[in-house]
GROMACS .gro file of C-alpha atoms in nm:
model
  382
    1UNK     CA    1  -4.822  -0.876  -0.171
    2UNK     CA    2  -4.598  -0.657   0.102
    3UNK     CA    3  -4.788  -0.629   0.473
    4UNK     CA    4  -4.723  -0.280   0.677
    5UNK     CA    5  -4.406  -0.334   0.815
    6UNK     CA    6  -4.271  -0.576   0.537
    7UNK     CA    7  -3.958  -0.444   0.363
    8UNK     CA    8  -4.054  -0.495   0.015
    9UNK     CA    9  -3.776  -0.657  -0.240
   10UNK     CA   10  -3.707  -0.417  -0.566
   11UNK     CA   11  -3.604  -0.590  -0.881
   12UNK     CA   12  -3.741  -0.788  -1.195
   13UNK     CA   13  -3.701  -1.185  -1.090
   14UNK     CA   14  -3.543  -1.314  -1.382
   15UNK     CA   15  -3.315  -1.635  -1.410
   16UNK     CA   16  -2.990  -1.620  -1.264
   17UNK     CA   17  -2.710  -1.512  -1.521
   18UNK     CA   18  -2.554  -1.882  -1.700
   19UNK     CA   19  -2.220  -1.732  -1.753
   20UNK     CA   20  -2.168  -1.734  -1.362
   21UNK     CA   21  -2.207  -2.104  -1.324
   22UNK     CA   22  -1.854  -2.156  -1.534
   23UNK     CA   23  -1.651  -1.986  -1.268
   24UNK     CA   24  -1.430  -2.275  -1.155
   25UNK     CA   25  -1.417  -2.429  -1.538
   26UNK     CA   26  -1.236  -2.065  -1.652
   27UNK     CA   27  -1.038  -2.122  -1.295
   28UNK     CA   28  -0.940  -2.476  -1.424
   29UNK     CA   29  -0.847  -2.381  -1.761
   30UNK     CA   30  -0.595  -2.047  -1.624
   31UNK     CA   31  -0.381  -2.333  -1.459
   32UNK     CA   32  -0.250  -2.472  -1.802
   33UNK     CA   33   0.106  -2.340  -1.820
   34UNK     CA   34   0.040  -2.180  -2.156
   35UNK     CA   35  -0.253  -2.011  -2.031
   36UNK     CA   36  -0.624  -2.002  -2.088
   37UNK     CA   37  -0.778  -2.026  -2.496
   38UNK     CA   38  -1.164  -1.887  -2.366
   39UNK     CA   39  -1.377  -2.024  -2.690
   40UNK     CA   40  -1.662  -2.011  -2.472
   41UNK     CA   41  -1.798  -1.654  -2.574
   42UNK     CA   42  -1.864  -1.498  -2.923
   43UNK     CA   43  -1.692  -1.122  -2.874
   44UNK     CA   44  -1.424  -1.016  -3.154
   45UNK     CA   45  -1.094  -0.985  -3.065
   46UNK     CA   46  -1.015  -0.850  -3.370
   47UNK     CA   47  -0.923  -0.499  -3.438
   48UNK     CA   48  -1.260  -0.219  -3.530
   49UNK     CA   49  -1.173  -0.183  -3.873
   50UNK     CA   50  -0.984   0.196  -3.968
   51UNK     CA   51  -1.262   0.276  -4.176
   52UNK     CA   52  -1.508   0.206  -3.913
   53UNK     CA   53  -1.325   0.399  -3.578
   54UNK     CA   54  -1.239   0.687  -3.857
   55UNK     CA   55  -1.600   0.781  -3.945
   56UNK     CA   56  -1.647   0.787  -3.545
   57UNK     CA   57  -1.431   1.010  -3.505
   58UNK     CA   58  -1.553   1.236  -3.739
   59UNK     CA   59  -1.879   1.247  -3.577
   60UNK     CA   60  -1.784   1.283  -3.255
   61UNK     CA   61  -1.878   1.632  -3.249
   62UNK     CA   62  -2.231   1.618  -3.153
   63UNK     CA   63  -2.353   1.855  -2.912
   64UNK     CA   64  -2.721   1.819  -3.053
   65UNK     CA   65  -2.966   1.503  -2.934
   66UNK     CA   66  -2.979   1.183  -3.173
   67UNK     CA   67  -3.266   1.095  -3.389
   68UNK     CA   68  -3.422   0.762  -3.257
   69UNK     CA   69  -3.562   0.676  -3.585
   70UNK     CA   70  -3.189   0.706  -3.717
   71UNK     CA   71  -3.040   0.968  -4.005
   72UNK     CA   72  -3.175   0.948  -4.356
   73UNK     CA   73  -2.863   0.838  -4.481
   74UNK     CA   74  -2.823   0.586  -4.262
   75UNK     CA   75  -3.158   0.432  -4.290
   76UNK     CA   76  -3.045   0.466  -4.716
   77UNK     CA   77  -2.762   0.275  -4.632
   78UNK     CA   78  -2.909   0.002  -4.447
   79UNK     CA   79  -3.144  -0.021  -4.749
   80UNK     CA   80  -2.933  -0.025  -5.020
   81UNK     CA   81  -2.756  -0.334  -4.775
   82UNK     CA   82  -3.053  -0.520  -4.792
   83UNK     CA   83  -3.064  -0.496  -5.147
   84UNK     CA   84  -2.685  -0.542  -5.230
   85UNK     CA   85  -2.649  -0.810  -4.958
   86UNK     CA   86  -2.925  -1.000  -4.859
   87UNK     CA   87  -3.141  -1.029  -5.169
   88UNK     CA   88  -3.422  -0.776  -5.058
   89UNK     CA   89  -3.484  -0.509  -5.286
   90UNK     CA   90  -3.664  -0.157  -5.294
   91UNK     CA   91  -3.673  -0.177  -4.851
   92UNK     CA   92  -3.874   0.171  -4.795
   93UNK     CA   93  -3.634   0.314  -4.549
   94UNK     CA   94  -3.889   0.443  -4.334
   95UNK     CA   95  -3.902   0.110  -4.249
   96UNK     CA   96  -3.583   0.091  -4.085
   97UNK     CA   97  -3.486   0.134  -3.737
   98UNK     CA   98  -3.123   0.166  -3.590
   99UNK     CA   99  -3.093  -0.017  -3.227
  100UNK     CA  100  -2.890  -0.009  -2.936
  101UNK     CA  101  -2.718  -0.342  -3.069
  102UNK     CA  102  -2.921  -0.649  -3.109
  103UNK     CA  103  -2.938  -0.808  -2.790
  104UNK     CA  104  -3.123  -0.493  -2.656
  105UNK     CA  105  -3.392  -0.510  -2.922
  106UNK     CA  106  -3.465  -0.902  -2.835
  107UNK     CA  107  -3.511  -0.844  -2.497
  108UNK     CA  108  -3.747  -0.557  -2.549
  109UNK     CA  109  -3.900  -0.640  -2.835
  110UNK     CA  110  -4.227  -0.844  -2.647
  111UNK     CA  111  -4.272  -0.544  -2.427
  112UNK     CA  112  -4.264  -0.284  -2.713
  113UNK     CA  113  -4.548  -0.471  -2.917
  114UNK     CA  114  -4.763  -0.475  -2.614
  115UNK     CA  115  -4.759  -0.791  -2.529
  116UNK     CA  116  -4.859  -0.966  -2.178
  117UNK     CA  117  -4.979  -1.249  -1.985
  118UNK     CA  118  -5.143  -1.526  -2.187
  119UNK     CA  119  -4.926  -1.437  -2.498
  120UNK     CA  120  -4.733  -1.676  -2.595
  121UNK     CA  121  -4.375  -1.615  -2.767
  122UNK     CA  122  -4.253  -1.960  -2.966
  123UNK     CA  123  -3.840  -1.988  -3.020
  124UNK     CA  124  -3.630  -2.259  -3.116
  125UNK     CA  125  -3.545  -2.558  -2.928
  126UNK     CA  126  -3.217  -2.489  -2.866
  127UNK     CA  127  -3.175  -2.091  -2.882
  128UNK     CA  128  -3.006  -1.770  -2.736
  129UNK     CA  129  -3.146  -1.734  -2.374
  130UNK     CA  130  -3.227  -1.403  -2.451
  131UNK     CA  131  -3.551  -1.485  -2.627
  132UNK     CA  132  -3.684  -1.673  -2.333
  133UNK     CA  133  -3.604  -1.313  -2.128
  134UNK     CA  134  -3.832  -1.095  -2.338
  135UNK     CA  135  -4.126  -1.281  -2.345
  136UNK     CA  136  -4.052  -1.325  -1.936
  137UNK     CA  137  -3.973  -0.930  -1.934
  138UNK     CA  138  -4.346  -0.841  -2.104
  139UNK     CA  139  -4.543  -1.130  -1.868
  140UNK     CA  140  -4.545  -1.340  -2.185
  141UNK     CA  141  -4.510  -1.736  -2.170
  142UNK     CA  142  -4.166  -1.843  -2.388
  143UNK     CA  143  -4.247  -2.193  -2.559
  144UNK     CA  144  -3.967  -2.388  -2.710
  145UNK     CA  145  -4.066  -2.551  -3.062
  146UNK     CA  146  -3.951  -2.703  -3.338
  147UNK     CA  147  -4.267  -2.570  -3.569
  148UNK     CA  148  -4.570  -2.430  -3.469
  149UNK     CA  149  -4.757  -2.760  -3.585
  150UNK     CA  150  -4.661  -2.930  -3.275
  151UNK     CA  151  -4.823  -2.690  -3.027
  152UNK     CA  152  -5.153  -2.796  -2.885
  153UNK     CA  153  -5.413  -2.601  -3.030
  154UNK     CA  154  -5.514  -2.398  -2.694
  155UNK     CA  155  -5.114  -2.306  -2.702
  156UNK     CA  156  -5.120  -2.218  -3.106
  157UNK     CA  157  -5.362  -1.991  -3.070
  158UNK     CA  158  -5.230  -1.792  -2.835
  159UNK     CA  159  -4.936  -1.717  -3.021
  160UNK     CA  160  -4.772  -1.374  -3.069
  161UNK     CA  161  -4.402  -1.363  -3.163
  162UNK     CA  162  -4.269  -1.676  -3.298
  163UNK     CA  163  -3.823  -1.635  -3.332
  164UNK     CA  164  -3.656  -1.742  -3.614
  165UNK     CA  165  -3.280  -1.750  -3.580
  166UNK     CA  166  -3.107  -1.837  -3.909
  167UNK     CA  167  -2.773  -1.855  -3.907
  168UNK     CA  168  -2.886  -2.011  -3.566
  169UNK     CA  169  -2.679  -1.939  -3.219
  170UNK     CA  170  -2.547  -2.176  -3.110
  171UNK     CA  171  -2.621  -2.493  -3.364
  172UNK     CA  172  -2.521  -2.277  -3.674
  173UNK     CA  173  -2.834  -2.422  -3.821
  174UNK     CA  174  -2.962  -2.259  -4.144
  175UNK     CA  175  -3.264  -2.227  -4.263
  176UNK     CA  176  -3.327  -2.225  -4.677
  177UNK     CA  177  -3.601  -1.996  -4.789
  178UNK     CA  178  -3.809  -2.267  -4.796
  179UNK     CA  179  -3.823  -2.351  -4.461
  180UNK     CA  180  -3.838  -2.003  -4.329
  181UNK     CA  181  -4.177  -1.921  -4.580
  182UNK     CA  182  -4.333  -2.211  -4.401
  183UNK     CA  183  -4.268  -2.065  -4.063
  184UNK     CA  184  -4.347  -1.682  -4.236
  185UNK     CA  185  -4.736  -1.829  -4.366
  186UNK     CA  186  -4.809  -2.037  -4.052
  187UNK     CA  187  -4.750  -1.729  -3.834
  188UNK     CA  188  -4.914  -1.526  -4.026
  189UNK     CA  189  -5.203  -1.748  -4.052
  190UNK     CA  190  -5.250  -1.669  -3.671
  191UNK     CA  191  -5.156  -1.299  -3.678
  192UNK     CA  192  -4.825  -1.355  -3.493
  193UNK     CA  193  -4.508  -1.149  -3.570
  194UNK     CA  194  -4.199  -1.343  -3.719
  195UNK     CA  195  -3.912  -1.191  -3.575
  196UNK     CA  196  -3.590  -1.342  -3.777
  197UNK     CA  197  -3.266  -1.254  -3.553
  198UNK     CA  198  -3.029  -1.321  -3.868
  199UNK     CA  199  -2.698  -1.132  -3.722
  200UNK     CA  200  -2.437  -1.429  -3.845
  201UNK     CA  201  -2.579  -1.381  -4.169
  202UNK     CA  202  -2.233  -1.332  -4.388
  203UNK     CA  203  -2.038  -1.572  -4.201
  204UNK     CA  204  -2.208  -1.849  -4.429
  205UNK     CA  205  -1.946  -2.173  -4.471
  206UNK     CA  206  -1.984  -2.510  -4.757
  207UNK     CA  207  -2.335  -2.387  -4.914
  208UNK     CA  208  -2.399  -2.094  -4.770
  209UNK     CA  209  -2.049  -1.923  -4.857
  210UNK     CA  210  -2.078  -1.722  -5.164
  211UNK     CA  211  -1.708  -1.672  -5.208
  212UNK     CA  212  -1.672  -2.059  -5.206
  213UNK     CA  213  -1.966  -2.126  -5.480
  214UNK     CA  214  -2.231  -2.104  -5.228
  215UNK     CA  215  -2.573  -1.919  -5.195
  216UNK     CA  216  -2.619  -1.615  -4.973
  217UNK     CA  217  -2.806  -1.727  -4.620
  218UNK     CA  218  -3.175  -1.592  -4.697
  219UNK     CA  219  -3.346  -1.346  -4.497
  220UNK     CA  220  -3.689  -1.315  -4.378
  221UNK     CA  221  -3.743  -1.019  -4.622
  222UNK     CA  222  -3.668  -1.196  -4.916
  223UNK     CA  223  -3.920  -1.182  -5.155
  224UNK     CA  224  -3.934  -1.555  -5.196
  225UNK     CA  225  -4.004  -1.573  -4.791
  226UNK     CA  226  -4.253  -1.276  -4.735
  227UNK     CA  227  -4.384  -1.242  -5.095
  228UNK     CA  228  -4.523  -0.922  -5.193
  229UNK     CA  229  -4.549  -0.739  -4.888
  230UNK     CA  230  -4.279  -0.726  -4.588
  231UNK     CA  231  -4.681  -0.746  -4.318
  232UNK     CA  232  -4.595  -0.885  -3.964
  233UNK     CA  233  -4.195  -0.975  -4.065
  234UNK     CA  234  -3.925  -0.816  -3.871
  235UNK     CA  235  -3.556  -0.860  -3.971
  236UNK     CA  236  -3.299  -0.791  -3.701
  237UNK     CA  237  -2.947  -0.748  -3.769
  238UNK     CA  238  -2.619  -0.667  -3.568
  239UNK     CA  239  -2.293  -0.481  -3.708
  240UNK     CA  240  -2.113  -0.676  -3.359
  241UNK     CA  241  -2.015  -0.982  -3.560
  242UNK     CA  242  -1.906  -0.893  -3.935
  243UNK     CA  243  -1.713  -0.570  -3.822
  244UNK     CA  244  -1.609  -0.613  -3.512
  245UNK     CA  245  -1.757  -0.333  -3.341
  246UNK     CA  246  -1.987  -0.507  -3.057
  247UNK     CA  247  -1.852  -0.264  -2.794
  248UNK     CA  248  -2.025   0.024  -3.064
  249UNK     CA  249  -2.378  -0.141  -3.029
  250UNK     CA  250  -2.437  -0.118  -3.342
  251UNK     CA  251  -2.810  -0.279  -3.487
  252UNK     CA  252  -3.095  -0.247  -3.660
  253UNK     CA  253  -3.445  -0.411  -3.725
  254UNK     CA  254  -3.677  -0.344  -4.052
  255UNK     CA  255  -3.925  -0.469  -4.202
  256UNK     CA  256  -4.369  -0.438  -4.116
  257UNK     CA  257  -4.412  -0.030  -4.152
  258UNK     CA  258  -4.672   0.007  -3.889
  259UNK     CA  259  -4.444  -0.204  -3.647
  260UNK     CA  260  -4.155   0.004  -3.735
  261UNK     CA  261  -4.364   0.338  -3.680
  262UNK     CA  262  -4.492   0.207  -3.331
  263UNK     CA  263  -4.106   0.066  -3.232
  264UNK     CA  264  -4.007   0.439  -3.331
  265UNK     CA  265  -4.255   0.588  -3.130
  266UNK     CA  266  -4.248   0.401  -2.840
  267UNK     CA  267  -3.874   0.403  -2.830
  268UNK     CA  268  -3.907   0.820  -2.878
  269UNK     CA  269  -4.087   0.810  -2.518
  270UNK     CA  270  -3.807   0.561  -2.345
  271UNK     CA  271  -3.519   0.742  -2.480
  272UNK     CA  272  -3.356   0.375  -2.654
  273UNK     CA  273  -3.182   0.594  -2.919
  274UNK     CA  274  -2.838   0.500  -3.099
  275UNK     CA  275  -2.574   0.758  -3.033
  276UNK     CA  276  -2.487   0.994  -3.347
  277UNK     CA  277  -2.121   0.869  -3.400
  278UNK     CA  278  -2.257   0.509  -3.371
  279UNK     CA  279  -2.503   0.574  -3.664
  280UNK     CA  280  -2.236   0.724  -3.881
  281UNK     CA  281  -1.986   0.405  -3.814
  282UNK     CA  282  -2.236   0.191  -3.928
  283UNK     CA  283  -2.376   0.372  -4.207
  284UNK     CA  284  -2.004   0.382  -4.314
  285UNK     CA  285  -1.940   0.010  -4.223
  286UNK     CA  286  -2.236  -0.077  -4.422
  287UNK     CA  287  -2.121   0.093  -4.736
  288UNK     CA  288  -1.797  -0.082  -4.693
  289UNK     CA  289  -1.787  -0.505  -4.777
  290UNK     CA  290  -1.414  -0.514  -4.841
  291UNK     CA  291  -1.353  -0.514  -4.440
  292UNK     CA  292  -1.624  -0.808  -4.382
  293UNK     CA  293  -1.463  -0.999  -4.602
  294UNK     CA  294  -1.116  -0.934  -4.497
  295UNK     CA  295  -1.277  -1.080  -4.192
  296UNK     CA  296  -1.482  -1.391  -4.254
  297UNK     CA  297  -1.128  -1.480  -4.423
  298UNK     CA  298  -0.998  -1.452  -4.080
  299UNK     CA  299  -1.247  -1.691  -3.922
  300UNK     CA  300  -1.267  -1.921  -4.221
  301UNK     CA  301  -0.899  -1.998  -4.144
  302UNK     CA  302  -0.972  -2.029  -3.790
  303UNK     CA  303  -1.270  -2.252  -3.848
  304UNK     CA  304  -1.019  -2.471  -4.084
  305UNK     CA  305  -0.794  -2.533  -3.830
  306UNK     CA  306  -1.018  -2.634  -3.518
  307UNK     CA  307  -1.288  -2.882  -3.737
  308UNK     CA  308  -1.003  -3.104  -3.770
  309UNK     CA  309  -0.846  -3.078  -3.425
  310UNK     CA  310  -1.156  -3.130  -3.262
  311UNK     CA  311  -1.251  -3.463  -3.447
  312UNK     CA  312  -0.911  -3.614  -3.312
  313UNK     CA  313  -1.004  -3.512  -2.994
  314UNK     CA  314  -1.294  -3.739  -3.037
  315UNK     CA  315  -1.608  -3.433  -3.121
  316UNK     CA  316  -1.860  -3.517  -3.357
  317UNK     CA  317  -1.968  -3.200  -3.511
  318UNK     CA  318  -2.311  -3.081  -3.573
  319UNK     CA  319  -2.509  -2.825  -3.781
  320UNK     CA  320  -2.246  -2.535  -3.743
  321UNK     CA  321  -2.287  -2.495  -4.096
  322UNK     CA  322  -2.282  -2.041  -4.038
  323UNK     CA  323  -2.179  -1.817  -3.806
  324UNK     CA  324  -1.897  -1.835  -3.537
  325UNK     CA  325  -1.972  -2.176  -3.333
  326UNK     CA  326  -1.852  -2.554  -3.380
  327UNK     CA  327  -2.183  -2.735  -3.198
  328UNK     CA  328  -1.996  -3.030  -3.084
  329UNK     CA  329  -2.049  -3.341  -2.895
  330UNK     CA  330  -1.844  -3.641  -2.751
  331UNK     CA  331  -2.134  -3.825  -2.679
  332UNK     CA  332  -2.117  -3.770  -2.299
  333UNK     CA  333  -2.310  -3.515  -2.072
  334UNK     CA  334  -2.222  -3.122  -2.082
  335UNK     CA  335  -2.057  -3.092  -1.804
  336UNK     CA  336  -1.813  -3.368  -1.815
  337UNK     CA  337  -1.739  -3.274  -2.193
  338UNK     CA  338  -1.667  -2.923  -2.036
  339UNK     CA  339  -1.460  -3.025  -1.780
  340UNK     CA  340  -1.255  -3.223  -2.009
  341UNK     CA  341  -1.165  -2.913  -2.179
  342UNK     CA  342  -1.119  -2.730  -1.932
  343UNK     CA  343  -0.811  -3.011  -1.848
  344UNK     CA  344  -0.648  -2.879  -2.175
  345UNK     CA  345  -0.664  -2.548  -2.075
  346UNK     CA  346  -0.972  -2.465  -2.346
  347UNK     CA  347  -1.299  -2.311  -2.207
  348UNK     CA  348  -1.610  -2.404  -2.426
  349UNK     CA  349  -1.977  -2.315  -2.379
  350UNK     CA  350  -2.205  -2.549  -2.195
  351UNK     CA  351  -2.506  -2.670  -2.460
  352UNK     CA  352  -2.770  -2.702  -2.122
  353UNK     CA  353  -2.778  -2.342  -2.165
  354UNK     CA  354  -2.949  -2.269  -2.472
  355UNK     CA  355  -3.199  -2.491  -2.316
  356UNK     CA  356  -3.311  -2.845  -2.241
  357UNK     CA  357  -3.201  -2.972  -2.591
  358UNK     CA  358  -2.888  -2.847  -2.609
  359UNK     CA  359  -2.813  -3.138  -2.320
  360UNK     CA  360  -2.472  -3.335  -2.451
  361UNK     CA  361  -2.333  -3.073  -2.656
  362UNK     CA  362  -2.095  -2.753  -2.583
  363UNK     CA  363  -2.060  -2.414  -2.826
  364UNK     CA  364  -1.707  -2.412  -2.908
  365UNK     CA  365  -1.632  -2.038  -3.102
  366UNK     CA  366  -1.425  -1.951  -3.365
  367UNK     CA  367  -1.340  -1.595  -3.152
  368UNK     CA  368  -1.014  -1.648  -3.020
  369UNK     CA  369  -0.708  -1.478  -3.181
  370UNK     CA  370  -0.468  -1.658  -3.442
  371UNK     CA  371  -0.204  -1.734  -3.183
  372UNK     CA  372  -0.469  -1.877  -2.945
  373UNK     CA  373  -0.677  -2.071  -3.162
  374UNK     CA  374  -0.361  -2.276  -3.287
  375UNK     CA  375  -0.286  -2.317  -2.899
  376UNK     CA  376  -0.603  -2.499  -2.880
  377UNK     CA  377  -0.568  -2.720  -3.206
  378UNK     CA  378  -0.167  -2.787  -3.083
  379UNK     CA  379  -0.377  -2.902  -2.729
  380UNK     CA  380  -0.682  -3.084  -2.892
  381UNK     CA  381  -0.393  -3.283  -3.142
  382UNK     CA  382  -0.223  -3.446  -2.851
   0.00000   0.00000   0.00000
């Protein structure tokens, strides 16, 4: 509370940004006389795909206002994804919604479906800050868990979102359908929302690679998670990742219809609407698997190359089993495992910041060019 005469502070008090506290690690690393390999962050460096920046261009005449709940087409296309992709069939696409990239809709998401202090929003143990942001953004109480089980029953039944996040950022933890329709009935059993942020999902490696003899990494839609009806299951999905277009913000989310219509609607008032040529890219991007896999070759090679070179340089690797992270450890803390790369000229991401149990580990990413990534592995060999 402000007393006359009090200048009063503007702002939302959130945690300070992570990324800052790496400063003098990046400052270390730039000294190496070959210069700086950053594996610390997960943006492509890879080229948008000609397919993708052509159908921008030819919708970048659009003089006329965006539909927030996204084309027809597009929504058809997202659909027929689903069902070619992901093993989710016959997705009505009214029950689709484009989104200003991923990251946007996790943030948001507590506030758009109303909730507010004494609502509590469950995530992983070790998970994407982001999650802990929302619930913080709506007034909501974040709660890191391994299952719901383990919350005290005056916690439990406050629940209102619980995360999943399969292929998981940073662990590369996946979760088989079995695991993630235990999660889908014990959430429901309390009314809560399951919100699975799945946006690694075709960059699947050993059982999860399909072109390698694998199975596709399930999604929360599947029929063998949610059963007959899609009630109180949202599946959120980025374009960023698999085609290279994060600076398009390119996402979606589908699944519950009534949450869809309300996410629409509110979303109508706030103006959160995906630009025109944005919805065209992706609605072309999605029709298009040739480029993603031209792609997750590219990383699969990458990955290849720095498993090894990080075991000699003494990493035990965990999880990391999808997406684009090696969750690593040398069995000392996070910073001094840092630091030590950092000596080599490598910048990783500290584990302590995808909370308390990500302590001893570091996020090392696949995203670095061809020429850099075989600077690190010629670094992490000696």
């Amino acid at each position: 509370m402000t007393h006359p005469g009090e200048a009063r502070i503007f702002g939302l008090r959130l945690p300070d940004y992570p990324w800052d506290a790496m400063r003098p690690y990046v400052e270390k690393a730039a000294q190496h006389p070959d210069g700086a390999v950053n594996l610390s962050i997960g943006t492509p460096v890879d080229p948008t795909p000609e397919v993708i920046r052509d159908a921008l261009t030819a919708a970048s005449d659009a003089p006329g206002y965006p539909t927030t709940h996204g084309t027809p087409a597009l929504r058809e296309a997202i659909s027929a994804w689903f069902a070619r992709r992901r093993g989710v069939p016959g997705l009505d696409p009214e029950n689709i919604l484009p989104t200003i990239g991923s990251k946007e809709l996790v943030a948001w998401l507590p506030t758009l479906l109303g909730l507010g202090e004494g609502d509590v929003v469950v995530r992983p143990r070790v998970a994407y800050p982001s999650y802990d942001v929302g619930a913080l953004l709506a007034g909501a109480t974040p709660v890191a868990a391994g299952s719901l089980a383990e919350l005290a029953p005056e916690v439990r039944q406050r629940v209102r979102l619980v995360w999943l996040n399969s292929p998981a950022n940073p662990t590369g933890e996946v979760l088989d359908a079995g695991a993630m329709r235990a999660v889908v009935d014990e959430a429901r059993s309390l009314g809560a929302v399951v919100a699975s942020d799945e946006c690694y999902a075709e960059l699947g490696w050993g059982r999860w690679d399909p072109e390698r003899g694998g199975e596709p990494v399930p999604s929360v839609l599947d029929p063998r998670i949610a059963g007959s009806s899609s009630d109180l299951l949202l599946s959120i999905y980025s374009l960023s990742k698999q085609s290279n277009v994060a600076g398009y913000r390119a996402a979606f989310v589908a699944g519950d219809g009534a949450i869809v219509a309300n996410l629409v609607n509110s979303r109508k008032h706030a103006g959160m609407i995906v630009p025109f040529p944005v919805q065209e890219a992706m609605r072309v991007a999605l029709g298009d698997d040739g480029h993603v896999q031209r792609q997750k070759d590219l990383y699969r090679g990458r990955r290849e190359r720095l498993v090894p070179a990080l075991r000699s340089f003494g990493m035990t690797i965990s999880s990391s089993d999808a997406g684009l992270y090696l969750w690593a450890s040398d069995g000392g803390a996070t910073w001094d495992t840092v630091e030590r790369f950092a000596s080599e000229g490598i910048v990783v991401g500290p584990g302590t910041f995808y909370g308390e149990a990500g302590s001893g580990f570091v996020r090392v990413a696949l995203t670095g060019t061809d020429e850099r990534i075989d600077a690190a592995v010629a670094r992490l060999a000696r």
